[in-house]
Coordinates of C-alpha atoms and ligand atoms in Angstrom, one line a residue:
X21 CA 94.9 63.6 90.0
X22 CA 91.7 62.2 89.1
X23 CA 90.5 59.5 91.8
X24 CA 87.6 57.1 91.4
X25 CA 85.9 56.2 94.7
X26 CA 83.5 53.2 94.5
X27 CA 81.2 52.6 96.8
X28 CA 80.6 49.3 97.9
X29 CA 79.0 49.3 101.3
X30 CA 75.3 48.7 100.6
X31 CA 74.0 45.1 100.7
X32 CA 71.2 45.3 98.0
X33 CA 68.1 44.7 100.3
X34 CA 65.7 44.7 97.7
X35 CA 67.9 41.9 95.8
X36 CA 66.4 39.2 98.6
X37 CA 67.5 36.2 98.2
X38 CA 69.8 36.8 95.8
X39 CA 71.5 39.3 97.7
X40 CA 72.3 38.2 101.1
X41 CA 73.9 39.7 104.2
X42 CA 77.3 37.9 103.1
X43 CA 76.4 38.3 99.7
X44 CA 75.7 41.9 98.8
X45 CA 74.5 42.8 95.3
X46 CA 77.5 44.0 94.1
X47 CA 79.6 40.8 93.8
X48 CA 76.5 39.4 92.5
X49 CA 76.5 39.1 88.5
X50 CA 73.3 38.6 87.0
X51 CA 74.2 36.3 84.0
X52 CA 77.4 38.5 83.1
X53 CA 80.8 37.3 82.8
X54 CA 82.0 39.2 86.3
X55 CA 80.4 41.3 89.2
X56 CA 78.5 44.4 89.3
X57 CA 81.5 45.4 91.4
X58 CA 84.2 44.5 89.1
X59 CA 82.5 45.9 86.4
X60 CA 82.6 49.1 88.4
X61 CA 85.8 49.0 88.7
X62 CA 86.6 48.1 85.1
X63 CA 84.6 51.1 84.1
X64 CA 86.9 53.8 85.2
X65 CA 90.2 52.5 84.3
X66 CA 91.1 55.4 82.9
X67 CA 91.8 56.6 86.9
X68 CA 95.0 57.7 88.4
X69 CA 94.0 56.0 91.3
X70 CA 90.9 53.5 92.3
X71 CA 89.6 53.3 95.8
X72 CA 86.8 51.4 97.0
X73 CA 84.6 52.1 99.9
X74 CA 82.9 49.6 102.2
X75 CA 82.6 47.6 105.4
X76 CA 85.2 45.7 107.1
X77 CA 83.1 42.0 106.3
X78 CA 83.3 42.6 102.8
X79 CA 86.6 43.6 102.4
X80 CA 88.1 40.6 101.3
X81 CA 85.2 39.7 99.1
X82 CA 86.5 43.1 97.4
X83 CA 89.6 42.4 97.1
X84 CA 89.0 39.4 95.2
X85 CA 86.7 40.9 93.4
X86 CA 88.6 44.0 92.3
X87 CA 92.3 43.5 92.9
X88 CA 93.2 46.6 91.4
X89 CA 91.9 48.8 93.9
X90 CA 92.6 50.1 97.1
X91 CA 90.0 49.2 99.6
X92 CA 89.1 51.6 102.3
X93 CA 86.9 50.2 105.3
X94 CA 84.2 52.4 107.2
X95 CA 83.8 51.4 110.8
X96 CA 79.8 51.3 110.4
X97 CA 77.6 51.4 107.2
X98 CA 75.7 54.5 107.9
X99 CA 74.8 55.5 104.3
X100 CA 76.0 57.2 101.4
X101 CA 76.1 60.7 103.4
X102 CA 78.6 59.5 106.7
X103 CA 80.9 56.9 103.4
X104 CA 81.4 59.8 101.0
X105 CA 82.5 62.4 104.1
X106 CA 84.7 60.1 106.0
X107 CA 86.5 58.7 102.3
X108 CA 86.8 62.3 101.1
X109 CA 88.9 62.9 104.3
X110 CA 91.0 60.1 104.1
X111 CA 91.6 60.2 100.9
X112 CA 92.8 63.7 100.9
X113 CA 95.0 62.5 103.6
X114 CA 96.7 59.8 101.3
X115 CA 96.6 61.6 98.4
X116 CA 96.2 65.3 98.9
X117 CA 94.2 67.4 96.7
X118 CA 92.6 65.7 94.1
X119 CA 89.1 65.5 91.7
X120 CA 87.0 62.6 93.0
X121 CA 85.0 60.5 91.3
X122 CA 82.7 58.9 92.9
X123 CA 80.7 55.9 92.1
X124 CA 77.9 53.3 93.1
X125 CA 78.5 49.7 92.6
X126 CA 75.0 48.6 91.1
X127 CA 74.8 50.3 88.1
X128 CA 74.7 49.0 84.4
X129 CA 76.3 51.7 82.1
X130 CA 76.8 51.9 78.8
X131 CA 77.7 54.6 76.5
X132 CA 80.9 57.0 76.1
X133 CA 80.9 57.4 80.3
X134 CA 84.6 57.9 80.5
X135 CA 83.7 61.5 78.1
X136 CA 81.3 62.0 80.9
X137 CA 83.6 61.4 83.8
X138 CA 86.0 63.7 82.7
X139 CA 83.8 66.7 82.1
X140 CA 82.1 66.0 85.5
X141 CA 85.9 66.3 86.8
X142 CA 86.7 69.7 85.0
X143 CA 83.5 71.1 85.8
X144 CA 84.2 70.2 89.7
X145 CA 87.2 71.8 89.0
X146 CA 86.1 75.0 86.8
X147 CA 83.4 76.0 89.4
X148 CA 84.6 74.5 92.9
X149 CA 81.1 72.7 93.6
X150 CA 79.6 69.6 93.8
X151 CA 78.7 68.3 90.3
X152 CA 76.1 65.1 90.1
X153 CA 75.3 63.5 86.3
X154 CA 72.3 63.4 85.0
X155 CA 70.0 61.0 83.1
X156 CA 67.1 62.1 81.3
X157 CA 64.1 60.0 82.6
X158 CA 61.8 57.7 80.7
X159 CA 59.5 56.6 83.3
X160 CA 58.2 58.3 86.9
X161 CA 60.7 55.9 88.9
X162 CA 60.2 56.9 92.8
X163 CA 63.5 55.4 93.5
X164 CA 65.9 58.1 91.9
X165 CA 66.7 62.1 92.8
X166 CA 65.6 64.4 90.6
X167 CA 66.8 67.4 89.4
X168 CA 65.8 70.6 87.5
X169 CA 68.5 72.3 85.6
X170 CA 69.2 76.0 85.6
X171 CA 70.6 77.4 82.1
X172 CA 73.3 75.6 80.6
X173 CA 76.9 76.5 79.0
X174 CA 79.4 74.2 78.5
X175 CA 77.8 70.8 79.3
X176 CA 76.5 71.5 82.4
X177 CA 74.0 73.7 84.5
X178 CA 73.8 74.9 88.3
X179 CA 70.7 72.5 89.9
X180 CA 68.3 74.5 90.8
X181 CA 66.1 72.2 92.4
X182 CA 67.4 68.7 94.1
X183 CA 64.4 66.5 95.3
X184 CA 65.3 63.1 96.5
X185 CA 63.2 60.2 95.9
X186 CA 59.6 62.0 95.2
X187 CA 56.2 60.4 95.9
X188 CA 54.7 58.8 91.9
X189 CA 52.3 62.0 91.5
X190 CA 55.2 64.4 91.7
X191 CA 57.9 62.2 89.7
X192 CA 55.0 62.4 86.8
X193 CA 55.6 66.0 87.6
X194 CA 58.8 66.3 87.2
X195 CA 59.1 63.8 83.8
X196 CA 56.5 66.0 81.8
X197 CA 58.8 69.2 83.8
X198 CA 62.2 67.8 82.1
X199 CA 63.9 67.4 85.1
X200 CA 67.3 65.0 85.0
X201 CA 67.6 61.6 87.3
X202 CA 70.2 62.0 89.8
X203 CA 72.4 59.2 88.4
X204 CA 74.3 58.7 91.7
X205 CA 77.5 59.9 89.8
X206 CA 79.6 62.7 91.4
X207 CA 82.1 65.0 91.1
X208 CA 84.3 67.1 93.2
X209 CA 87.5 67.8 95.2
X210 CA 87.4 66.3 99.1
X211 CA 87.6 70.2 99.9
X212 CA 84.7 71.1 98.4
X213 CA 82.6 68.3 99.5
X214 CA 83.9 68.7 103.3
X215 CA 82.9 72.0 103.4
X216 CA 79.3 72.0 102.1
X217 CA 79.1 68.8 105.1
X218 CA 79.7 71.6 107.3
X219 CA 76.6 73.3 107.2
X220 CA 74.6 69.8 107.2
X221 CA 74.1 67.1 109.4
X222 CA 77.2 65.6 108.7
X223 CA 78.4 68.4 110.5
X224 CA 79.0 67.0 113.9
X225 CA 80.9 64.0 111.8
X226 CA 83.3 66.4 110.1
X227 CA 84.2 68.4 113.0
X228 CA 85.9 64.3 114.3
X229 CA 87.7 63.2 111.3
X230 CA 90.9 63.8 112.6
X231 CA 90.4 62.1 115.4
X232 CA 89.0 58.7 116.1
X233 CA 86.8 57.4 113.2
X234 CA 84.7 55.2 115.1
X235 CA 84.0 58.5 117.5
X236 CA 83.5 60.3 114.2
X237 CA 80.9 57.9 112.9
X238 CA 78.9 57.6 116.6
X239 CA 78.6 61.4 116.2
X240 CA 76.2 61.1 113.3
X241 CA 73.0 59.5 111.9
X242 CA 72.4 57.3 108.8
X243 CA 71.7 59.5 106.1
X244 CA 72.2 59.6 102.5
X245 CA 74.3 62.4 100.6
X246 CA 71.2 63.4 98.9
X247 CA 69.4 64.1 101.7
X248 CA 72.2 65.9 104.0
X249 CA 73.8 67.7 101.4
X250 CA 73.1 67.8 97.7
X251 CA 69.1 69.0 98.1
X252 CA 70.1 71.6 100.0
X253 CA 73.4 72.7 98.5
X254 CA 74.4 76.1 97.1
X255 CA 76.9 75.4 94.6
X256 CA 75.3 72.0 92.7
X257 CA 76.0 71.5 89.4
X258 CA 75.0 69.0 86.9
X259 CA 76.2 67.2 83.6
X260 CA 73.4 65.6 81.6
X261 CA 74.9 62.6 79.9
X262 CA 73.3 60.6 76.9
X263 CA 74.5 57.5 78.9
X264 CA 72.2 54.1 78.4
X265 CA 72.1 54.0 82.1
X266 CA 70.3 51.6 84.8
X267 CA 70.0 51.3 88.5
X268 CA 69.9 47.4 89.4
X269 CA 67.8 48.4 92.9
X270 CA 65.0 46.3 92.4
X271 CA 64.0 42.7 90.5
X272 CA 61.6 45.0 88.4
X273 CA 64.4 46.7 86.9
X274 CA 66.1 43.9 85.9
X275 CA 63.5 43.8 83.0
X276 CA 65.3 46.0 81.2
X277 CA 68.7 44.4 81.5
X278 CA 67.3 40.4 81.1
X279 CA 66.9 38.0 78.3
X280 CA 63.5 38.2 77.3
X281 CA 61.4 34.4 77.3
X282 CA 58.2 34.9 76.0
X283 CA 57.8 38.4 77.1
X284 CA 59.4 37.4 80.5
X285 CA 62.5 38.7 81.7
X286 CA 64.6 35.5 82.7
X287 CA 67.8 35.3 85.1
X288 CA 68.7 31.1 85.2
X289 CA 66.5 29.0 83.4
X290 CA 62.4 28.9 83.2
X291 CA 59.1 27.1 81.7
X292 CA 56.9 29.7 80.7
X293 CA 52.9 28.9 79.8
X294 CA 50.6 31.4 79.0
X295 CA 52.9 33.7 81.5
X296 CA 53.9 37.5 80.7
X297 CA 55.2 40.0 82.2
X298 CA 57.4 38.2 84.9
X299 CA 60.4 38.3 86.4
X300 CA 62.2 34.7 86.8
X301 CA 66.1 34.7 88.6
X302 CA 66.8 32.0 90.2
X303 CA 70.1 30.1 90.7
X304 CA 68.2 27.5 89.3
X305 CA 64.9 26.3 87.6
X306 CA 61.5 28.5 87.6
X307 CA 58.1 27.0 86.3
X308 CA 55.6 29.7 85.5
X309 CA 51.7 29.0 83.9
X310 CA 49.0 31.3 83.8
X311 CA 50.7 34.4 85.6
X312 CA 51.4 37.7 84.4
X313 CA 53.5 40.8 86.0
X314 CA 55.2 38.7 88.9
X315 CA 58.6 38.7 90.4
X316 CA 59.5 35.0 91.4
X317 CA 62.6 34.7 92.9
X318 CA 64.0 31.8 94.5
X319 CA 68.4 31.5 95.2
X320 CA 69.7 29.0 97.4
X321 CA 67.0 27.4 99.8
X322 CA 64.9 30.6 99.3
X323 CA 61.9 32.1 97.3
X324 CA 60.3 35.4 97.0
X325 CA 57.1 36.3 95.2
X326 CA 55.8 39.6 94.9
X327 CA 53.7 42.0 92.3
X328 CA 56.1 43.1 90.1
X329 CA 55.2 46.7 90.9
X330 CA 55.3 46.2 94.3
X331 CA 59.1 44.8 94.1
X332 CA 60.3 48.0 96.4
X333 CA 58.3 46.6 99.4
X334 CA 61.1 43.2 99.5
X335 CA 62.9 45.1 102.1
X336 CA 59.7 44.7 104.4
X337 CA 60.9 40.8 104.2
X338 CA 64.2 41.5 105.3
X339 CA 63.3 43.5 107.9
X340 CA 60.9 40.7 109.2
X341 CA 63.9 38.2 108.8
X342 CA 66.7 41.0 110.5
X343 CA 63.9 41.0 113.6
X344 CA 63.7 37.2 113.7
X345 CA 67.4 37.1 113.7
Ligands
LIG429 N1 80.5 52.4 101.6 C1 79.2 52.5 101.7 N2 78.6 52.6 102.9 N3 78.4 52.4 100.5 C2 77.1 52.5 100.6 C3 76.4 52.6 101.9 C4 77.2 52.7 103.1 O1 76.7 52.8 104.2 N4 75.1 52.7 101.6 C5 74.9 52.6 100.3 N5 76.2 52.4 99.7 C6 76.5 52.3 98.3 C7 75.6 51.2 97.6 O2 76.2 50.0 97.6 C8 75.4 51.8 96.2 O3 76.5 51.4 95.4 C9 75.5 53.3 96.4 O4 76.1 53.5 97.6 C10 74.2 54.1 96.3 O5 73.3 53.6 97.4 P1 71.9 53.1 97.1 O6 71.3 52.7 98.4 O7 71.8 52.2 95.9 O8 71.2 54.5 96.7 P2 69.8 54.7 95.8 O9 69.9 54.0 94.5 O10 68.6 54.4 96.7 O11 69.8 56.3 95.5 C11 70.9 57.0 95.0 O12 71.2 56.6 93.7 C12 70.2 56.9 92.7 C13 70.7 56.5 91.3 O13 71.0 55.2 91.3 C14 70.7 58.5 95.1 O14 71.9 59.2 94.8 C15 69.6 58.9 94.1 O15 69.4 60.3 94.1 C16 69.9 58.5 92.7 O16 68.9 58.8 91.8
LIG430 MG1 71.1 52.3 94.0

C-alpha cells in the first residue's frame, strides 16, 4: 500500500506573530479557503492510508483540521530526523510493509504532484533507497537542500551530492551548477529508511523503538533528516518534478503566493503610498508611506518589522520571547 505521512510537528517560527506556539503555521491559511494542513492532506487523496505526524498539543487542532487522517503523536518535537524514524516504525507496525510518502505541512503545490508521488513511490520501490523530489531552483534560497543529480533513466537519478542548507556564495554555486532543491518530499519503505538510521545518529534512537518511545526519543538529539541521513546516504535517489512549488518558511516568501497592491504583497487589508516592495499580513489593517522592501506584520496584539531580506532572523525574536517566558 501506498501511505502518506504528513508531518505536522513544526510550529512555523519564522511565521511570528502569525504563527504562535498554539497556533502553528500549518492550521494557519493565509487568505485561502482552508489550512496549509488541510490542504496537505487534501493533496494526496489519492492514498491508501493518511497519517499525520505531530505533537500531543496539537492533536486535536489536527483532528479538526484533517478529519480524514490518522493522527500519530511523538512524545517530544525533536525534528524531522527523530519524527520520520519513530513514524516509519510505528507505522510498519500498524500496517506492515508499505511505500511511504512523506510530506511537510507548509508547502504550496501546484502542478500534476499526484504523477509525481507515484513515481517517487515506484522508484522507492524499484531501487530500495531513499528517493527525495526535486525542484529546479530560480533563486540562491539558503533555506532549502540541494542536490546534484547523477545520470538519469527513467525519471530519476542517484544524488550524488546532498548539501543541506548552504551559505548564499555556494547556493549561487550550485544554481549556475544545476543542482535540484530538496523539496522536502520523500519516498521509501519504513525498511529502507530504518536501516540507513542505523549508521546515523538516529542510531542510538532505532536501536529503542520497540521499547519505550519516550526512552527512544531521550536517546537522541534534535536533528533534521537531512542532516542525519540523506547527505550522507548511499542509496539517495531523486525525481525532478516540473511542480510550481513553494516553501511558506518565511514572510519573504509569501511574495510569491500574495495578492499584489501596488507592487506589495498583501495578506488582510493595507494603504499603500509611495511604498514597494513590502510585505503587509495582518489579521487586520496595515498603513504603509514612503517604505520599500519591508516585512510588517502585526496578528493579534502583536507586530513585527523587519528587512525583507532579513526575514530568516524572526526566529531571533522568538527566542528572545521563549527566554523571557
Ligand atoms: N512531527 C514533526 N516533528 N514535524 C516536524 C518537526 C518535528 O519535530 N519539525 C519540523 N516538522 C515538520 C514541519 O512542520 C514541516 O512541515 C516539515 O516537518 C519540514 O520542516 P521544516 O522545519 O519546514 O524544514 P525546512 O523547510 O527548514 O527544510 C526542509 O524542507 C526544505 C524544503 O521545504 C529540508 O528537507 C530541506 O532540505 C528542504 O529543501
Ligand atoms: Mg519548511
Amino acid at each position: 500500500p501506498l501511505v502518506a505521512l504528513v508531518l505536522a510537528g513544526g510550529t512555523g517560527t519564522r511565521l511570528y506573530p502569525a504563527s504562535r506556539s498554539d497556533r502553528p503555521k500549518q492550521f494557519l491559511s493565509f487568505g485561502e479557503d482552508q489550512s496549509l494542513l488541510a490542504d496537505t492532506v487534501d493533496r494526496v487523496g489519492f492514498a491508501d492510508e493518511t497519517y499525520v505526524l505531530t505533537r500531543e498539543s496539537f492533536a486535536d487542532g489536527v483532528r479538526e483540521r484533517a478529519p480524514s487522517a490518522a493522527v500519530l503523536t511523538e512524545p517530544e518535537p525533536k525534528d524531522t530526523g527523530p519524527a520520520l524514524a519513530y513514524a516509519a516504525h510505528r507505522i510498519r507496525e500498524q500496517v506492515g510493509d508499505c511505500v511511504l510518502l512523506c510530506l511537510p505541512s507548509d508547502h504550496r503545490i501546484t502542478g500534476p504532484f499526484a504523477e509525481v508521488a507515484h513515481t517517487a513511490a515506484r522508484v522507492a520501490v524499484e531501487t530500495e533507497g531513499l528517493v527525495t523530489v526535486g525542484i529546479e531552483p530560480d533563486r540562491p534560497a539558503t533555506g532549502y537542500g540541494y542536490i546534484k543529480p547523477g545520470p538519469s533513466k527513467n525519471g530519476f537519478a542517484p544524488v550524488e551530492t546532498f548539501h543541506e542548507k548552504p551559505d548564499r556564495e555556494t547556493a549561487e554555486r550550485y544554481v549556475r551548477e544545476g543542482f535540484y532543491w530538496n523539496a522536502g518530499l520523500f519516498a521509501w519503505t519504513p525498511t529502507a529508511l530504518l536501516s540507513a538510521a542505523e549508521s546515523s545518529p538516529l542510531a542510538p534512537m532505532v536501536d529503542r523503538l520497540d521499547g519505550d518511545p519516550d526512552a527512544a526519543f531521550d536517546a537522541v538529539d534534535p536533528v533534521s533528516i537531512d542532516y542525519a541521513v540523506l547527505e550522507d546516504a548511499e542509496n539517495a535517489f531523486i525525481v525532478p518534478a516540473a511542480l510550481e512549488w513553494d516553501d511558506l518558511g518565511s514572510w519573504d516568501a509569501f511574495e510569491r503566493v500574495l495578492d499584489n497592491q501596488d507592487g506589495n504583497a498583501v495578506l488582510g487589508e493595507a494603504v499603500t503610498i509611495d511604498a514597494e516592495g513590502n510585505v503587509l499580513a495582518s489579521d487586520g489593517h496595515v498603513s504603509a508611506v514612503g517604505v520599500e522592501d519591508l516585512v510588517i506584520a502585526s496578528f493579534d496584539d502583536r507586530t513585527l518589522v523587519v528587512p525583507k531580506d532579513e526575514a530568516q532572523r524572526v526566529r531571533e525574536v522568538v527566542a528572545e520571547l521563549r527566554a523571557d517566558g
